[in-house]
Backbone as a printed PyTorch tensor [residue, N CA C, xyz], in Angstrom:
tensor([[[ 184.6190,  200.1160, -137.5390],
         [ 185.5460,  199.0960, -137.0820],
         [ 184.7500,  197.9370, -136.4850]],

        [[ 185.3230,  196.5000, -136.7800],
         [ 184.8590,  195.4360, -136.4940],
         [ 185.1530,  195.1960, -135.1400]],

        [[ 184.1650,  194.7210, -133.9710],
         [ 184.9160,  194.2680, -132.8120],
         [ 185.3140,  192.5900, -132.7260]],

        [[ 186.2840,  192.3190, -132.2470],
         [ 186.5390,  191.3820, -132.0670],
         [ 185.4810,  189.8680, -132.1430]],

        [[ 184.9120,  189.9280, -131.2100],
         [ 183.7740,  189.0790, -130.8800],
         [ 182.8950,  188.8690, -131.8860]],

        [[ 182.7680,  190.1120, -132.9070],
         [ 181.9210,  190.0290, -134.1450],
         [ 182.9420,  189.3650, -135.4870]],

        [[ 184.0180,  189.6940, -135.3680],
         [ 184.9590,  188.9140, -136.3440],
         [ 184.6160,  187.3620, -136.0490]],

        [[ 184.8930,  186.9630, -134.4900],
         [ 184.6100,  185.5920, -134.5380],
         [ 183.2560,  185.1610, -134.8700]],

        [[ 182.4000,  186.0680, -134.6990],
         [ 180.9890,  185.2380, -135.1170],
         [ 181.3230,  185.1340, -136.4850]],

        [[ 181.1290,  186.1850, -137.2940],
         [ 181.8300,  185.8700, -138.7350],
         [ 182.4250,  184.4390, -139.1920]],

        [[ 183.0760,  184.2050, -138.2400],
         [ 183.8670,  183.0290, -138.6820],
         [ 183.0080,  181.9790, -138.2700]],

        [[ 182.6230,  181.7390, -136.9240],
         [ 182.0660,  180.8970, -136.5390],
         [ 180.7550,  180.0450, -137.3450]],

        [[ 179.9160,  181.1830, -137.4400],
         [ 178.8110,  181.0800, -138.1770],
         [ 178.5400,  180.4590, -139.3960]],

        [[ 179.4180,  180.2290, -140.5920],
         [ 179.4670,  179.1780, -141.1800],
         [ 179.2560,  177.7240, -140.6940]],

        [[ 180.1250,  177.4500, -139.1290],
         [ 180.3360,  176.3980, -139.2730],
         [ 178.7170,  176.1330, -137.9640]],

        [[ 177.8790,  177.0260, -137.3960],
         [ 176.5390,  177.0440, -136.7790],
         [ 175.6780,  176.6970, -137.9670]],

        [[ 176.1060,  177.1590, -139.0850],
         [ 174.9710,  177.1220, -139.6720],
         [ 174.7540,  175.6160, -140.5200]],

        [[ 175.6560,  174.7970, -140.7760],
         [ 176.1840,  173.6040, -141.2580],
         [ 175.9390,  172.8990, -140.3560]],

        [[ 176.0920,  173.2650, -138.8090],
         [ 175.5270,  172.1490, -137.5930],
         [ 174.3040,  172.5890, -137.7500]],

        [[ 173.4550,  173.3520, -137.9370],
         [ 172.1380,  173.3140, -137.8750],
         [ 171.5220,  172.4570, -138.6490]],

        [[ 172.3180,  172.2790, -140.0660],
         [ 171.5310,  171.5630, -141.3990],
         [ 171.6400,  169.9380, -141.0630]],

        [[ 172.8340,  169.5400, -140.6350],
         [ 173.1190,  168.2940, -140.1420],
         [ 171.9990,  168.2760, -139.2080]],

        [[ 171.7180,  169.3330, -138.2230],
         [ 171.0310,  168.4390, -137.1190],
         [ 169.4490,  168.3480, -138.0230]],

        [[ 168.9410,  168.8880, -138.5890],
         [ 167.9210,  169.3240, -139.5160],
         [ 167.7930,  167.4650, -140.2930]],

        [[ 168.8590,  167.3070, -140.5010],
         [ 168.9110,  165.6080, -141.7190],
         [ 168.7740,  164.6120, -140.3680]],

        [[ 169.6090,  164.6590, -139.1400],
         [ 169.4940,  163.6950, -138.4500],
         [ 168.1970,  163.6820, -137.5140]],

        [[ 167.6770,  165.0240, -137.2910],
         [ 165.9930,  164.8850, -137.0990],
         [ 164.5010,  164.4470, -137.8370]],

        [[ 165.2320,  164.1430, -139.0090],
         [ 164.5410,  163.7580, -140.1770],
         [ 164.7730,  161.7950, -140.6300]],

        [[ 165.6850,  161.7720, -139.8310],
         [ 165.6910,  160.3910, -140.1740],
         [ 165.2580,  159.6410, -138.6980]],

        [[ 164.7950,  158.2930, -138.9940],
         [ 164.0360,  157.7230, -137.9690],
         [ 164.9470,  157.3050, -136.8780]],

        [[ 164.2620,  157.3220, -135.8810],
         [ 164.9120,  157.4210, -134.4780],
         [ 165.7530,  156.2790, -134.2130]],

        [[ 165.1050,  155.4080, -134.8160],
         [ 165.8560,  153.9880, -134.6850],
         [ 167.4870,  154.0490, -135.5460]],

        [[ 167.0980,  154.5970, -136.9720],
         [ 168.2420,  154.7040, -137.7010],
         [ 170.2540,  155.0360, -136.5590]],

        [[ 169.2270,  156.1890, -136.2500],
         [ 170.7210,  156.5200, -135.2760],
         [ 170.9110,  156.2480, -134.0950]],

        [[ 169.8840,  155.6110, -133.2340],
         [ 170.5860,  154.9120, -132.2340],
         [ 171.5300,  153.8230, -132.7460]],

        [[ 171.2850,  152.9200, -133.9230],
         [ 172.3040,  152.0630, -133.9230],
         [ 172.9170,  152.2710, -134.5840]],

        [[ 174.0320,  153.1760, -134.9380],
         [ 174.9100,  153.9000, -135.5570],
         [ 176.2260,  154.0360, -134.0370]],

        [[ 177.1990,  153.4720, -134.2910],
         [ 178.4000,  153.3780, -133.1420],
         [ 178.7050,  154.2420, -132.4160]],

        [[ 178.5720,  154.7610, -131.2120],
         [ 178.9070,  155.5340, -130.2160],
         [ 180.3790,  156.4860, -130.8280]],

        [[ 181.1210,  155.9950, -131.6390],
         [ 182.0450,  156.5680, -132.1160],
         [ 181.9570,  157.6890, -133.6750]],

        [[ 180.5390,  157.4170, -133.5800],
         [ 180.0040,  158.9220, -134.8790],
         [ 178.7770,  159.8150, -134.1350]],

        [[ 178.1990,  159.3170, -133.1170],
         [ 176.9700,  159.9510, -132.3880],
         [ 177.5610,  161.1450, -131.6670]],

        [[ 178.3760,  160.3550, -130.7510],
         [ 178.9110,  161.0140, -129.4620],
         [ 179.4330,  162.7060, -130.6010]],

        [[ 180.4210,  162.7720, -131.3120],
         [ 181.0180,  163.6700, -131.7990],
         [ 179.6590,  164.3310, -132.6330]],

        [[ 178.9800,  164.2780, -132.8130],
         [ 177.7930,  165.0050, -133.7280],
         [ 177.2600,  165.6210, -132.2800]],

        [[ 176.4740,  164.7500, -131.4790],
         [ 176.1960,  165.4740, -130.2940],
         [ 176.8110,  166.0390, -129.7700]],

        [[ 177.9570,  166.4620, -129.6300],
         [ 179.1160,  167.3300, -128.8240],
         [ 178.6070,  168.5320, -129.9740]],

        [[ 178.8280,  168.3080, -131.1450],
         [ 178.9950,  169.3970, -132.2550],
         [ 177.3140,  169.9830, -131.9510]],

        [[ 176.7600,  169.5510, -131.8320],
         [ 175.2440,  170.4030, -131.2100],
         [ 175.2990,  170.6800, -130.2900]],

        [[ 175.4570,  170.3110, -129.0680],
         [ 176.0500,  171.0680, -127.8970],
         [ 176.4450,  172.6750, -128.3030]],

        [[ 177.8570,  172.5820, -128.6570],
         [ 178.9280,  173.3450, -129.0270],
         [ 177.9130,  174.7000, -129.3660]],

        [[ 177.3960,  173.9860, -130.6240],
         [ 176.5370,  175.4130, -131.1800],
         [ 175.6540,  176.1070, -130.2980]],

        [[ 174.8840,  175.1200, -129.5740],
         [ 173.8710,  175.4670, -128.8700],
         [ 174.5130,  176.5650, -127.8460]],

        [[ 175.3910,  176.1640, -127.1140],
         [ 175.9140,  176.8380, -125.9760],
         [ 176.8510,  178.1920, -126.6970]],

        [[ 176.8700,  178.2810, -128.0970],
         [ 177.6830,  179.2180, -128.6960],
         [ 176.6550,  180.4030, -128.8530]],

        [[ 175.5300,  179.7470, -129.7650],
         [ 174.3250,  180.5030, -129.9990],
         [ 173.9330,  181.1670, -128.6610]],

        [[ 173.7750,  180.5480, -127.7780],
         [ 173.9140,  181.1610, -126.4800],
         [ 174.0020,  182.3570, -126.3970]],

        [[ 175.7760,  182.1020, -125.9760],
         [ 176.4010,  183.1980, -125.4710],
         [ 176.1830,  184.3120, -126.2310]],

        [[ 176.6620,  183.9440, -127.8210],
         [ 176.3660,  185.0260, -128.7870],
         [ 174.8840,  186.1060, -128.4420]],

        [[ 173.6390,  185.3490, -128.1400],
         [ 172.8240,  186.2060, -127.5720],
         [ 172.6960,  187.0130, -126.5190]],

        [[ 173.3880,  186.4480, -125.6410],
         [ 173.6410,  187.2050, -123.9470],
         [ 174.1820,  188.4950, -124.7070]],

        [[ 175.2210,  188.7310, -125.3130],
         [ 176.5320,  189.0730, -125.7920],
         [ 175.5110,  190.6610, -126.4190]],

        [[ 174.6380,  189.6180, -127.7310],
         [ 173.5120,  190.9590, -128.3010],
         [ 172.6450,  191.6690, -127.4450]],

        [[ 172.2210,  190.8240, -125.9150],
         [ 170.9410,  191.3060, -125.1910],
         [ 171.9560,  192.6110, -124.4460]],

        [[ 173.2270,  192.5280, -123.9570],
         [ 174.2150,  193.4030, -123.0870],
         [ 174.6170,  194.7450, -123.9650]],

        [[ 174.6020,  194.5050, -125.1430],
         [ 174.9850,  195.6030, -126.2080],
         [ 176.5030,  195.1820, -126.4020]],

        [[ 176.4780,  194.2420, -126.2020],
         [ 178.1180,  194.4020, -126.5280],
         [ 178.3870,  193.9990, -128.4650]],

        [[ 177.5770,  193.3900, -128.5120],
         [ 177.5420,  192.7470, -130.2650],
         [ 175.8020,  193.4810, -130.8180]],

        [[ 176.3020,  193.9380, -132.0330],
         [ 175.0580,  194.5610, -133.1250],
         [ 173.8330,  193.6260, -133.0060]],

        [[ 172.9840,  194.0670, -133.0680],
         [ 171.7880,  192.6760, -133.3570],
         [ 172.0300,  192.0600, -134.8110]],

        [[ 171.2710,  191.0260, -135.1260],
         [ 171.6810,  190.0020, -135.7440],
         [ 171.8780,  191.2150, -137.2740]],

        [[ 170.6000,  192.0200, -137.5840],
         [ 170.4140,  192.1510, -138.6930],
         [ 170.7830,  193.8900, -139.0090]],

        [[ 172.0220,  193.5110, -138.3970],
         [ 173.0880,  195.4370, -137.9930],
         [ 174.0100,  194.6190, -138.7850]],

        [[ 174.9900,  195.0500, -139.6150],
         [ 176.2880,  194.5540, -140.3220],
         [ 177.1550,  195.7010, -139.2630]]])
């Protein structure tokens, strides 16, 4: 049986792994490029890295406590 918390990673994880690739293209392009890009497409990309970051997080606390399988347990 699936626990809860692992269903949501399931789900989640698609969308970690798609913020990773984005952040992967916008670390790759020059620094200048995206500062001048409108506060109204930055701000929401940086929130969306945030998000993951602090998700990826928890998700680890979560594996270090035993409460979730390690990464490479189905």
């Amino acid at each position: 049986m699936t626990s809860p918390l692992a269903a949501v990673d399931a789900l989640i994880a698609p969308i970690c792994i798609a913020a990773n690739r984005l952040r992967q293209v916008r670390d790759s392009l020059p620094e200048r490029f995206w500062t001048i890009l409108p506060p109204m497409f930055r701000e929401p990309v940086d929130a969306l890295f945030l998000a993951v970051e602090n998700y990826d997080r928890f998700i680890g606390r979560m594996r270090d406590a035993g409460v979730m399988p390690p990464k490479n347990v189905s």
